Amino acid sequence: MTADARPEDLALAAELVREAGQLALRMRAEGLTASEKTSVSDVVTAADREAEALVVARLRELRPDDGIVGEEGASHRGTSGRSWVIDPVDGTYNFFAGSTYWCSAIALRTEPGPHETPGDPDVLLGAIYQPQEDRLWIGGKGSPATLNGSVIAPPADEPLDRLSAGTYIHPTWLLRPEVSGPWTAAASRAATIRMMGSGSCDLARVATGQSGAWFQHSCPEWDWLPGKAIVRAAGGSTAVVEVNGFRWHIAGTASAVREIHGALTSN
């Protein structure tokens, strides 16, 4: 059985996302350019790289035995059986465009075991910080989810047709029926859908009940694990399911997760 999150790790995670987010915000104010990664909407800036470098340097100093996985390429194989997963700026397109809907996020996970769902390792804790709104979500195993230090109340278990669902699908995937079919089946069951452009910000709002559910295919672990940890610490549910060769990540109320899972697998 995986141990609970340690208080000192929770405190460190909170410090790291605050520092990374504030650094990125300062750099944006000073002026940035962006370069494309996979498309015009998938971009990277110097702030992404500098914020990740800051977090990596702190972790190598304070947690030298832990592994590191970063969105912008940071990689360190540790010896402790634990790894920090870093997303220095989640929602970079929003960030570069001047929106407030972006964040810095981090998770601490264990190394995947032989019986775990592929793409969904056990996560000890997650922290998400939205700098321009000064909102810090944090939670993990054995530690309740909080928003700016206040414990988040468990969400009411409402069905999907009464809930807003956060999601994301790149326009090009709408031309792929093996993805667009399951996505449409799930999206059409929600009361309404929202596509805001930051998975971790979306998942933080699932934890607080501002959004009832969230689902997305092919999530890298830095887009999934910080929010997964906080949603579960807040009393919500999560799942990962493979459909047509693609992994779908789901979070929300227990009923909503079951309904989305059923809708996705019906195609």
XYZ file of N, CA and C in Angstrom:
801
model
N 0.853 -1.195 0.000
C 0.000 0.000 0.000
C 0.887 1.243 0.000
N 0.524 2.216 -0.840
C 1.292 3.443 -0.938
C 1.079 4.303 0.298
N 2.155 4.867 0.800
C 2.070 5.717 1.984
C 1.339 7.007 1.660
N 0.883 7.675 2.728
C 0.252 8.977 2.567
C 1.291 10.020 2.163
N 0.796 11.116 1.623
C 1.677 12.239 1.308
C 2.270 12.814 2.588
N 3.551 13.154 2.550
C 4.207 13.706 3.720
C 3.979 15.210 3.784
N 3.755 15.746 4.967
C 3.520 17.194 5.089
C 4.626 18.035 4.466
N 5.880 17.588 4.631
C 6.980 18.376 4.080
C 6.969 18.376 2.548
N 6.463 17.288 1.936
C 6.351 17.259 0.477
C 5.205 18.137 -0.004
N 4.111 18.143 0.723
C 3.007 19.029 0.383
C 3.437 20.496 0.452
N 4.164 20.840 1.493
C 4.638 22.220 1.645
C 5.605 22.588 0.522
N 6.487 21.663 0.169
C 7.439 21.929 -0.906
C 6.706 22.098 -2.241
N 5.729 21.246 -2.509
C 4.973 21.359 -3.756
C 4.302 22.718 -3.860
N 3.721 23.186 -2.749
C 3.073 24.500 -2.746
C 4.076 25.603 -3.054
N 5.241 25.545 -2.454
C 6.268 26.557 -2.696
C 6.717 26.551 -4.157
N 6.904 25.354 -4.700
C 7.432 25.241 -6.061
C 6.467 25.789 -7.097
N 5.178 25.471 -6.974
C 4.248 25.988 -7.988
C 4.068 27.497 -7.844
N 4.115 28.003 -6.615
C 4.043 29.453 -6.443
C 5.253 30.135 -7.115
N 6.430 29.622 -6.857
C 7.634 30.229 -7.410
C 7.644 30.139 -8.934
N 7.265 28.975 -9.465
C 7.250 28.804 -10.916
C 6.228 29.729 -11.562
N 5.041 29.792 -10.989
C 3.999 30.640 -11.553
C 4.343 32.110 -11.501
N 4.905 32.544 -10.393
C 5.262 33.959 -10.267
C 6.408 34.330 -11.194
N 7.370 33.410 -11.379
C 8.449 33.663 -12.325
C 7.892 33.810 -13.741
N 7.026 32.897 -14.136
C 6.436 32.966 -15.483
C 5.672 34.267 -15.677
N 4.927 34.679 -14.677
C 4.148 35.915 -14.784
C 5.060 37.130 -14.936
N 6.150 37.171 -14.165
C 7.103 38.276 -14.291
C 7.721 38.311 -15.691
N 8.072 37.138 -16.197
C 8.691 37.075 -17.520
C 7.706 37.512 -18.597
N 6.440 37.164 -18.436
C 5.453 37.610 -19.423
C 5.338 39.130 -19.421
N 5.375 39.724 -18.244
C 5.271 41.180 -18.142
C 6.445 41.876 -18.813
N 7.595 41.215 -18.825
C 8.795 41.781 -19.427
C 8.843 41.584 -20.934
N 7.975 40.714 -21.462
C 7.920 40.475 -22.902
C 8.463 39.112 -23.281
N 7.683 38.368 -24.046
C 8.054 37.018 -24.443
C 7.708 36.790 -25.902
N 8.414 35.868 -26.524
C 8.008 35.329 -27.813
C 7.697 33.854 -27.605
N 6.952 33.278 -28.534
C 6.575 31.873 -28.431
C 6.957 31.149 -29.708
N 7.272 29.866 -29.573
C 7.536 29.028 -30.740
C 6.581 27.847 -30.728
N 6.218 27.389 -31.923
C 5.299 26.270 -32.033
C 5.995 24.964 -31.676
N 5.223 24.065 -31.034
C 5.703 22.713 -30.773
C 5.092 21.765 -31.801
N 3.801 21.479 -31.679
C 3.149 20.578 -32.633
C 2.140 21.297 -33.513
N 1.693 22.497 -33.107
C 0.709 23.245 -33.888
C 0.725 24.687 -33.425
N -0.052 25.545 -34.107
C -0.111 26.959 -33.743
C -0.692 27.150 -32.341
N -1.487 26.194 -31.874
C -2.072 26.307 -30.532
C -1.273 25.568 -29.474
N -0.187 24.915 -29.868
C 0.686 24.202 -28.924
C 2.036 24.890 -28.960
N 2.241 25.809 -28.018
C 3.418 26.669 -28.071
C 4.230 26.545 -26.790
N 5.463 27.045 -26.861
C 6.339 27.074 -25.696
C 7.033 28.424 -25.656
N 7.283 28.930 -24.461
C 7.971 30.207 -24.297
C 9.185 30.006 -23.388
N 10.011 31.048 -23.314
C 11.154 31.000 -22.396
C 10.683 30.858 -20.964
N 9.503 31.364 -20.656
C 8.981 31.257 -19.293
C 8.719 29.804 -18.918
N 8.206 29.006 -19.865
C 8.023 27.578 -19.599
C 9.352 26.936 -19.202
N 10.377 27.239 -19.975
C 11.677 26.593 -19.747
C 12.335 27.093 -18.464
N 12.274 28.405 -18.224
C 12.908 28.950 -17.024
C 12.179 28.497 -15.753
N 10.853 28.437 -15.808
C 10.095 27.986 -14.639
C 10.388 26.525 -14.343
N 10.506 25.714 -15.389
C 10.841 24.311 -15.158
C 12.254 24.183 -14.595
N 13.187 24.954 -15.110
C 14.563 24.902 -14.607
C 14.624 25.284 -13.136
N 13.844 26.265 -12.731
C 13.794 26.668 -11.322
C 13.329 25.512 -10.441
N 12.245 24.859 -10.847
C 11.702 23.749 -10.059
C 12.687 22.592 -10.007
N 13.286 22.272 -11.135
C 14.248 21.168 -11.175
C 15.422 21.439 -10.253
N 15.947 22.657 -10.287
C 17.095 22.991 -9.434
C 16.748 22.831 -7.953
N 15.559 23.266 -7.569
C 15.142 23.130 -6.172
C 14.984 21.665 -5.778
N 14.407 20.876 -6.665
C 14.204 19.459 -6.359
C 15.535 18.700 -6.291
N 16.455 19.013 -7.172
C 17.750 18.323 -7.150
C 18.489 18.640 -5.858
N 18.252 19.846 -5.329
C 18.884 20.237 -4.065
C 18.188 19.589 -2.863
N 16.854 19.630 -2.851
C 16.088 19.238 -1.666
C 15.605 17.796 -1.676
N 15.438 17.206 -2.852
C 14.972 15.819 -2.971
C 15.855 15.086 -3.981
N 17.160 14.973 -3.684
C 18.096 14.425 -4.676
C 17.840 12.971 -5.048
N 17.149 12.221 -4.204
C 16.896 10.812 -4.502
C 15.639 10.581 -5.323
N 14.831 11.608 -5.487
C 13.581 11.471 -6.240
C 13.821 11.687 -7.728
N 13.012 11.027 -8.540
C 13.055 11.239 -9.975
C 12.326 12.520 -10.356
N 12.546 12.949 -11.604
C 11.925 14.166 -12.131
C 11.496 13.912 -13.565
N 10.277 14.348 -13.898
C 9.774 14.319 -15.269
C 9.153 15.685 -15.535
N 9.641 16.390 -16.557
C 9.121 17.717 -16.851
C 8.584 17.815 -18.262
N 7.553 18.625 -18.452
C 6.967 18.779 -19.785
C 7.989 19.299 -20.784
N 8.868 20.186 -20.340
C 9.823 20.791 -21.262
C 11.121 20.004 -21.373
N 11.103 18.752 -20.943
C 12.235 17.872 -21.204
C 13.073 17.477 -20.012
N 12.840 18.044 -18.851
C 13.617 17.665 -17.668
C 13.406 16.193 -17.356
N 14.487 15.505 -17.042
C 14.386 14.076 -16.745
C 15.526 13.668 -15.814
N 15.161 13.031 -14.732
C 16.152 12.503 -13.798
C 15.611 11.219 -13.212
N 16.367 10.177 -13.288
C 15.949 8.890 -12.744
C 16.433 8.783 -11.303
N 15.527 8.778 -10.383
C 15.889 8.731 -8.972
C 16.003 7.314 -8.452
N 16.276 7.209 -7.169
C 16.442 5.900 -6.513
C 15.403 5.664 -5.424
N 14.517 6.632 -5.188
C 13.579 6.551 -4.070
C 12.289 5.816 -4.404
N 12.030 5.593 -5.701
C 10.752 5.017 -6.103
C 9.661 6.058 -6.253
N 10.040 7.349 -6.194
C 9.089 8.449 -6.347
C 9.610 9.404 -7.424
N 8.692 10.047 -8.131
C 9.086 11.033 -9.137
C 8.168 12.237 -9.092
N 8.769 13.412 -9.253
C 8.026 14.662 -9.349
C 7.719 14.921 -10.820
N 6.474 15.240 -11.107
C 6.021 15.480 -12.476
C 5.660 16.960 -12.582
N 6.346 17.683 -13.470
C 6.294 19.145 -13.494
C 5.622 19.661 -14.767
N 4.673 20.558 -14.606
C 4.128 21.333 -15.722
C 4.317 22.801 -15.355
N 5.397 23.422 -15.823
C 5.730 24.773 -15.356
C 4.688 25.810 -15.736
N 4.134 25.690 -16.947
C 3.046 26.568 -17.395
C 2.045 25.696 -18.142
N 0.922 25.414 -17.521
C -0.131 24.645 -18.194
C -1.139 25.635 -18.758
N -1.401 25.506 -20.054
C -2.227 26.498 -20.741
C -1.356 27.583 -21.348
N -0.241 27.189 -21.979
C 0.708 28.177 -22.498
C 0.076 29.067 -23.563
N -0.818 28.519 -24.378
C -1.484 29.351 -25.388
C -2.269 30.466 -24.704
N -2.985 30.128 -23.634
C -3.698 31.148 -22.855
C -2.721 32.142 -22.232
N -1.665 31.601 -21.630
C -0.639 32.412 -20.970
C -0.067 33.440 -21.936
N 0.321 33.004 -23.112
C 0.957 33.898 -24.080
C -0.043 34.918 -24.639
N -1.320 34.526 -24.685
C -2.349 35.423 -25.210
C -2.821 36.457 -24.196
N -2.375 36.349 -22.937
C -2.751 37.321 -21.928
C -3.912 36.913 -21.045
N -4.407 35.684 -21.212
C -5.497 35.189 -20.377
C -4.991 34.880 -18.974
N -5.900 34.877 -17.997
C -5.550 34.458 -16.636
C -5.713 32.954 -16.435
N -6.267 32.258 -17.445
C -6.603 30.836 -17.277
C -5.404 29.957 -17.653
N -4.403 29.987 -16.780
C -3.216 29.142 -16.905
C -2.682 28.930 -15.495
N -1.766 27.993 -15.343
C -1.277 27.681 -14.001
C 0.075 26.998 -14.076
N 0.684 26.865 -12.918
C 1.831 25.975 -12.731
C 1.348 24.788 -11.903
N 1.802 23.600 -12.255
C 1.288 22.401 -11.597
C 2.421 21.403 -11.364
N 2.257 20.603 -10.306
C 3.244 19.578 -9.988
C 2.553 18.422 -9.284
N 3.062 17.234 -9.493
C 2.570 16.045 -8.800
C 3.757 15.233 -8.323
N 3.526 14.457 -7.297
C 4.517 13.485 -6.823
C 3.874 12.118 -6.950
N 4.466 11.268 -7.763
C 3.919 9.939 -7.994
C 4.915 8.864 -7.607
N 4.399 7.666 -7.421
C 5.266 6.503 -7.236
C 5.572 5.914 -8.606
N 6.575 5.082 -8.671
C 6.877 4.404 -9.927
C 5.748 3.427 -10.239
N 5.301 3.356 -11.492
C 4.166 2.499 -11.843
C 4.416 1.043 -11.474
N 3.410 0.420 -10.855
C 3.492 -0.986 -10.497
C 2.934 -1.865 -11.597
N 3.165 -3.186 -11.524
C 2.748 -4.096 -12.603
C 1.236 -4.216 -12.748
N 0.483 -3.869 -11.695
C -0.966 -4.048 -11.749
C -1.721 -2.732 -11.936
N -1.004 -1.627 -12.158
C -1.664 -0.347 -12.323
C -2.140 -0.150 -13.759
N -3.172 0.664 -13.929
C -3.671 0.995 -15.254
C -2.593 1.750 -16.019
N -2.263 1.331 -17.246
C -1.253 2.064 -18.019
C -1.636 3.527 -18.174
N -0.658 4.407 -17.981
C -0.908 5.830 -18.104
C -1.571 6.462 -16.901
N -1.720 5.699 -15.813
C -2.411 6.226 -14.640
C -1.727 5.754 -13.357
N -0.470 6.165 -13.147
C 0.249 5.701 -11.960
C -0.347 6.257 -10.675
N 0.010 5.616 -9.570
C -0.455 6.064 -8.263
C 0.178 7.415 -7.951
N -0.630 8.355 -7.494
C -0.134 9.707 -7.246
C -0.282 10.045 -5.768
N 0.779 10.562 -5.173
C 0.789 10.891 -3.759
C 0.199 12.264 -3.479
N 0.487 13.228 -4.353
C -0.006 14.591 -4.110
C 0.004 15.380 -5.395
N -0.762 16.460 -5.388
C -0.760 17.399 -6.500
C -0.891 18.816 -5.975
N -0.319 19.767 -6.706
C -0.451 21.192 -6.380
C -0.635 21.956 -7.680
N -1.564 22.899 -7.678
C -1.878 23.718 -8.846
C -1.986 25.167 -8.380
N -1.279 26.064 -9.059
C -1.295 27.472 -8.678
C -1.623 28.326 -9.889
N -2.668 29.137 -9.763
C -3.079 30.060 -10.807
C -2.655 31.467 -10.370
N -1.519 31.956 -10.886
C -0.898 33.163 -10.327
C -1.750 34.417 -10.378
N -2.387 34.683 -11.509
C -3.100 35.953 -11.641
C -4.364 36.006 -10.785
N -4.852 34.849 -10.371
C -5.992 34.805 -9.464
C -5.551 34.459 -8.038
N -4.248 34.221 -7.873
C -3.667 33.861 -6.580
C -4.449 32.725 -5.917
N -4.652 31.658 -6.666
C -5.372 30.494 -6.157
C -4.430 29.294 -6.129
N -4.333 28.676 -4.980
C -3.481 27.507 -4.791
C -4.341 26.339 -4.320
N -4.405 25.313 -5.159
C -5.066 24.064 -4.792
C -3.985 23.041 -4.454
N -4.207 22.273 -3.420
C -3.253 21.228 -3.065
C -3.981 20.106 -2.337
N -3.523 18.893 -2.520
C -4.130 17.753 -1.832
C -3.411 16.476 -2.212
N -3.680 15.432 -1.454
C -3.038 14.164 -1.756
C -3.531 13.068 -0.844
N -2.853 11.937 -0.898
C -3.229 10.786 -0.082
C -3.109 11.131 1.398
N -4.198 10.954 2.122
C -4.186 11.225 3.550
C -4.210 12.696 3.906
N -4.356 13.559 2.897
C -4.380 15.002 3.135
C -5.537 15.602 2.357
N -6.464 16.297 3.000
C -7.619 16.817 2.283
C -7.226 17.865 1.257
N -8.021 17.970 0.211
C -7.791 19.008 -0.786
C -8.164 20.366 -0.201
N -7.336 21.367 -0.492
C -7.606 22.728 -0.015
C -7.466 23.717 -1.154
N -8.143 24.823 -1.006
C -7.995 25.972 -1.895
C -7.618 27.157 -1.024
N -6.398 27.651 -1.214
C -5.860 28.742 -0.386
C -6.016 28.450 1.102
N -5.765 27.188 1.464
C -5.756 26.784 2.857
C -7.086 26.333 3.417
N -8.180 26.550 2.709
C -9.501 26.122 3.183
C -9.861 24.769 2.584
N -10.312 23.856 3.431
C -10.641 22.510 2.964
C -11.816 22.562 1.996
N -11.700 21.842 0.898
C -12.741 21.784 -0.123
C -13.780 20.740 0.279
N -15.031 21.117 0.259
C -16.113 20.187 0.598
C -16.290 19.162 -0.519
N -16.601 17.908 -0.174
C -16.815 16.893 -1.209
C -17.948 17.300 -2.146
N -17.816 16.992 -3.442
C -18.866 17.378 -4.388
C -20.122 16.524 -4.212
N -21.275 17.125 -4.516
C -22.525 16.366 -4.529
C -22.494 15.409 -5.722
N -23.008 14.208 -5.525
C -22.935 13.175 -6.575
C -24.113 13.322 -7.537
N -23.995 14.291 -8.454
C -25.062 14.538 -9.413
C -24.766 13.855 -10.744
N -25.818 13.551 -11.509
C -25.620 12.908 -12.813
C -25.080 13.895 -13.836
N -24.537 13.364 -14.919
C -23.860 14.164 -15.924
C -24.795 15.163 -16.602
N -26.048 14.822 -16.786
C -26.948 15.733 -17.497
C -27.325 16.968 -16.680
N -26.821 17.050 -15.456
C -27.035 18.240 -14.635
C -25.724 18.999 -14.394
N -24.669 18.598 -15.099
C -23.351 19.139 -14.806
C -22.690 19.772 -16.022
N -21.838 20.756 -15.761
C -20.923 21.280 -16.758
C -19.711 20.359 -16.827
N -19.280 20.026 -18.032
C -18.113 19.158 -18.210
C -17.009 19.918 -18.930
N -15.833 19.955 -18.339
C -14.665 20.508 -19.000
C -14.050 19.447 -19.896
N -13.492 19.863 -21.006
C -12.896 18.914 -21.942
C -11.962 19.664 -22.876
N -11.276 18.923 -23.728
C -10.487 19.528 -24.795
C -10.319 18.513 -25.909
N -10.485 18.979 -27.127
C -10.166 18.169 -28.298
C -9.643 19.132 -29.361
N -8.475 18.861 -29.881
C -7.920 19.727 -30.923
C -8.791 19.596 -32.170
N -9.034 20.698 -32.889
C -9.911 20.631 -34.053
C -9.561 19.532 -35.055
N -8.284 19.240 -35.220
C -7.913 18.211 -36.191
C -8.417 16.826 -35.791
N -8.602 16.594 -34.473
C -9.092 15.290 -34.021
C -10.573 15.104 -34.323
N -11.275 16.193 -34.612
C -12.685 16.065 -34.980
C -12.863 15.347 -36.312
N -11.787 15.266 -37.086
C -11.821 14.564 -38.365
C -11.464 13.088 -38.218
N -11.160 12.664 -36.994
C -10.784 11.270 -36.730
C -11.931 10.580 -36.004
N -12.745 9.776 -36.677
C -13.934 9.198 -36.040
C -13.629 8.315 -34.840
N -12.435 7.710 -34.798
C -12.099 6.860 -33.667
C -11.924 7.669 -32.378
N -11.724 8.985 -32.524
C -11.651 9.889 -31.370
C -12.910 10.738 -31.261
N -13.341 11.317 -32.372
C -14.494 12.218 -32.331
C -15.784 11.493 -31.965
N -15.896 10.216 -32.329
C -17.093 9.457 -31.975
C -17.265 9.309 -30.470
N -16.264 8.754 -29.753
C -16.369 8.672 -28.292
C -16.507 10.045 -27.634
N -15.760 11.043 -28.125
C -15.838 12.377 -27.528
C -17.250 12.942 -27.638
N -17.844 12.840 -28.814
C -19.196 13.354 -29.020
C -20.206 12.611 -28.157
N -20.046 11.296 -28.040
C -20.968 10.504 -27.221
C -20.954 10.970 -25.772
N -19.758 11.282 -25.259
C -19.658 11.740 -23.869
C -20.109 13.189 -23.732
N -19.658 14.063 -24.640
C -19.973 15.489 -24.541
C -21.469 15.737 -24.652
N -22.153 14.968 -25.462
C -23.580 15.200 -25.689
C -24.439 14.842 -24.488
N -23.868 14.162 -23.508
C -24.629 13.767 -22.319
C -24.553 14.801 -21.192
N -23.654 15.763 -21.320
C -23.496 16.771 -20.263
C -24.526 17.891 -20.412
N -24.798 18.596 -19.308
C -25.692 19.746 -19.381
C -25.096 20.824 -20.282
N -23.781 21.009 -20.203
C -23.064 21.933 -21.069
C -21.592 21.545 -21.033
N -20.827 21.968 -21.995
C -19.397 21.669 -22.007
C -18.613 22.972 -22.053
N -17.393 22.916 -21.519
C -16.486 24.055 -21.493
C -15.120 23.599 -21.999
N -14.521 24.392 -22.897
C -13.189 24.103 -23.399
C -12.326 25.333 -23.149
N -11.602 25.330 -22.025
C -10.920 26.539 -21.556
C -9.419 26.536 -21.824
N -8.823 25.372 -22.093
C -7.443 25.364 -22.537
C -6.376 25.093 -21.498
N -6.768 24.684 -20.290
C -5.785 24.276 -19.277
C -6.382 23.118 -18.484
N -5.867 21.925 -18.716
C -6.404 20.749 -18.046
C -6.293 20.823 -16.536
N -5.174 21.329 -16.030
C -5.014 21.394 -14.573
C -5.947 22.422 -13.953
N -6.138 23.574 -14.613
C -7.124 24.541 -14.114
C -8.520 23.926 -14.132
N -8.829 23.181 -15.190
C -10.131 22.510 -15.279
C -10.315 21.528 -14.127
N -9.314 20.704 -13.885
C -9.426 19.683 -12.844
C -9.508 20.310 -11.457
N -8.821 21.418 -11.239
C -8.938 22.119 -9.960
C -10.376 22.557 -9.729
N -11.050 22.962 -10.782
C -12.437 23.389 -10.648
C -13.402 22.218 -10.504
N -13.022 21.076 -11.010
C -13.801 19.864 -10.700
C -13.716 19.586 -9.202
N -12.528 19.736 -8.638
C -12.342 19.476 -7.207
C -13.216 20.390 -6.355
N -13.370 21.641 -6.764
C -14.161 22.591 -5.976
C -15.640 22.585 -6.325
N -16.020 21.810 -7.341
C -17.423 21.729 -7.715
C -17.878 22.799 -8.681
N -16.976 23.685 -9.136
C -17.352 24.678 -10.142
C -17.658 24.016 -11.472
N -17.025 22.891 -11.723
C -17.309 22.056 -12.886
C -17.575 20.648 -12.364
N -18.537 19.971 -12.967
C -18.922 18.663 -12.431
C -18.107 17.497 -12.925
N -17.442 17.685 -14.089
C -16.710 16.562 -14.676
C -15.689 17.089 -15.677
N -14.811 16.204 -16.088
C -13.773 16.549 -17.065
C -13.345 15.271 -17.764
N -13.056 15.370 -19.067
C -12.526 14.210 -19.788
C -11.702 14.681 -20.982
N -10.679 13.899 -21.300
C -9.782 14.239 -22.411
C -8.993 12.996 -22.793
N -8.659 12.900 -24.066
C -7.866 11.745 -24.506
C -6.378 12.094 -24.556
N -5.569 11.074 -24.428
C -4.115 11.153 -24.658
C -3.414 12.190 -23.796
N -3.766 12.245 -22.514
C -3.146 13.218 -21.608
C -1.754 12.769 -21.184
N -0.738 13.599 -21.338
C 0.543 13.304 -20.693
C 0.372 13.418 -19.178
N 1.260 12.778 -18.434
C 1.051 12.705 -16.992
C 1.096 14.064 -16.308
N 1.830 15.035 -16.873
C 1.872 16.360 -16.230
C 0.546 17.112 -16.388
N -0.282 16.729 -17.358
C -1.600 17.337 -17.497
C -2.672 16.622 -16.673
N -2.342 15.450 -16.147
C -3.337 14.613 -15.477
C -3.097 14.447 -13.983
N -1.878 14.139 -13.606
C -1.632 13.712 -12.224
C -1.819 14.814 -11.177
N -1.401 16.072 -11.407
C -1.664 17.079 -10.360
C -3.150 17.210 -10.059
N -3.964 17.319 -11.100
C -5.402 17.451 -10.905
C -6.050 16.193 -10.368
N -5.592 15.043 -10.846
C -6.134 13.773 -10.338
C -5.968 13.694 -8.825
N -4.790 14.030 -8.327
C -4.525 13.956 -6.889
C -5.474 14.847 -6.107
N -5.710 16.051 -6.625
C -6.545 17.013 -5.903
C -8.014 16.621 -5.975
N -8.471 16.168 -7.133
C -9.863 15.716 -7.262
C -10.146 14.573 -6.296
N -9.245 13.614 -6.236
C -9.468 12.470 -5.353
C -9.390 12.886 -3.885
N -8.479 13.796 -3.560
C -8.380 14.275 -2.178
C -9.622 15.057 -1.769
N -10.330 15.625 -2.755
C -11.555 16.373 -2.476
C -12.788 15.472 -2.410
N -12.602 14.175 -2.662
C -13.728 13.246 -2.609
C -14.331 12.922 -3.952
N -13.722 13.393 -5.036
C -14.195 13.076 -6.369
C -13.660 11.749 -6.862
N -14.037 11.382 -8.076
C -13.638 10.115 -8.686
C -12.818 10.375 -9.937
N -11.975 9.409 -10.296
C -11.207 9.481 -11.536
C -11.154 8.104 -12.172
N -10.885 8.088 -13.472
C -10.741 6.820 -14.192
C -9.938 7.061 -15.462
N -9.317 5.993 -15.949
C -8.660 6.002 -17.251
C -9.150 4.774 -18.010
N -9.560 4.968 -19.268
C -10.077 3.856 -20.064
C -9.529 3.967 -21.477
N -9.226 2.841 -22.091
C -8.727 2.835 -23.464
C -9.869 2.526 -24.420
N -10.008 3.365 -25.448
C -11.038 3.201 -26.464
C -10.396 3.428 -27.830
N -10.517 2.458 -28.721
C -9.964 2.567 -30.075
C -8.468 2.876 -30.068
N -7.764 2.384 -29.061
C -6.326 2.600 -28.975
C -5.909 3.904 -28.336
N -6.849 4.690 -27.833
C -6.550 5.955 -27.181
C -6.986 5.894 -25.722
N -6.146 6.420 -24.831
C -6.508 6.469 -23.416
C -7.275 7.753 -23.120
N -8.408 7.588 -22.457
C -9.233 8.716 -22.034
C -9.135 8.865 -20.525
N -8.943 10.081 -20.083
C -8.823 10.395 -18.665
C -10.087 11.112 -18.218
N -10.655 10.674 -17.112
C -11.972 11.155 -16.673
C -11.904 11.528 -15.196
N -12.568 12.611 -14.823
C -12.660 13.014 -13.419
C -14.014 13.660 -13.184
N -14.490 13.564 -11.952
C -15.755 14.216 -11.616
C -16.454 13.524 -10.474
N -17.752 13.728 -10.389
C -18.544 12.999 -9.406
C -18.551 11.523 -9.790
N -18.843 10.671 -8.828
C -18.843 9.232 -9.117
C -19.818 8.898 -10.242
N -21.004 9.494 -10.207
C -22.001 9.215 -11.247
C -21.543 9.726 -12.605
N -20.987 10.927 -12.637
C -20.538 11.495 -13.903
C -19.407 10.674 -14.509
N -18.475 10.229 -13.692
C -17.367 9.411 -14.199
C -17.902 8.114 -14.787
N -18.844 7.474 -14.120
C -19.437 6.239 -14.657
C -20.133 6.506 -15.989
N -20.867 7.618 -16.079
C -21.586 7.927 -17.305
C -20.639 8.240 -18.461
N -19.603 9.023 -18.202
C -18.635 9.336 -19.253
C -17.921 8.064 -19.698
N -17.522 7.236 -18.743
C -16.876 5.965 -19.067
C -17.787 5.131 -19.959
N -19.058 5.041 -19.614
C -19.991 4.264 -20.414
C -20.186 4.833 -21.800
N -20.256 6.158 -21.905
C -20.446 6.806 -23.196
C -19.228 6.594 -24.097
N -18.053 6.754 -23.539
C -16.834 6.580 -24.328
C -16.694 5.155 -24.852
N -17.015 4.192 -24.024
C -16.829 2.790 -24.414
C -17.985 2.249 -25.246
N -19.028 3.048 -25.448
C -20.153 2.604 -26.277
C -19.846 2.743 -27.757
N -18.742 3.430 -28.078
C -18.386 3.648 -29.503
C -17.281 2.705 -29.938
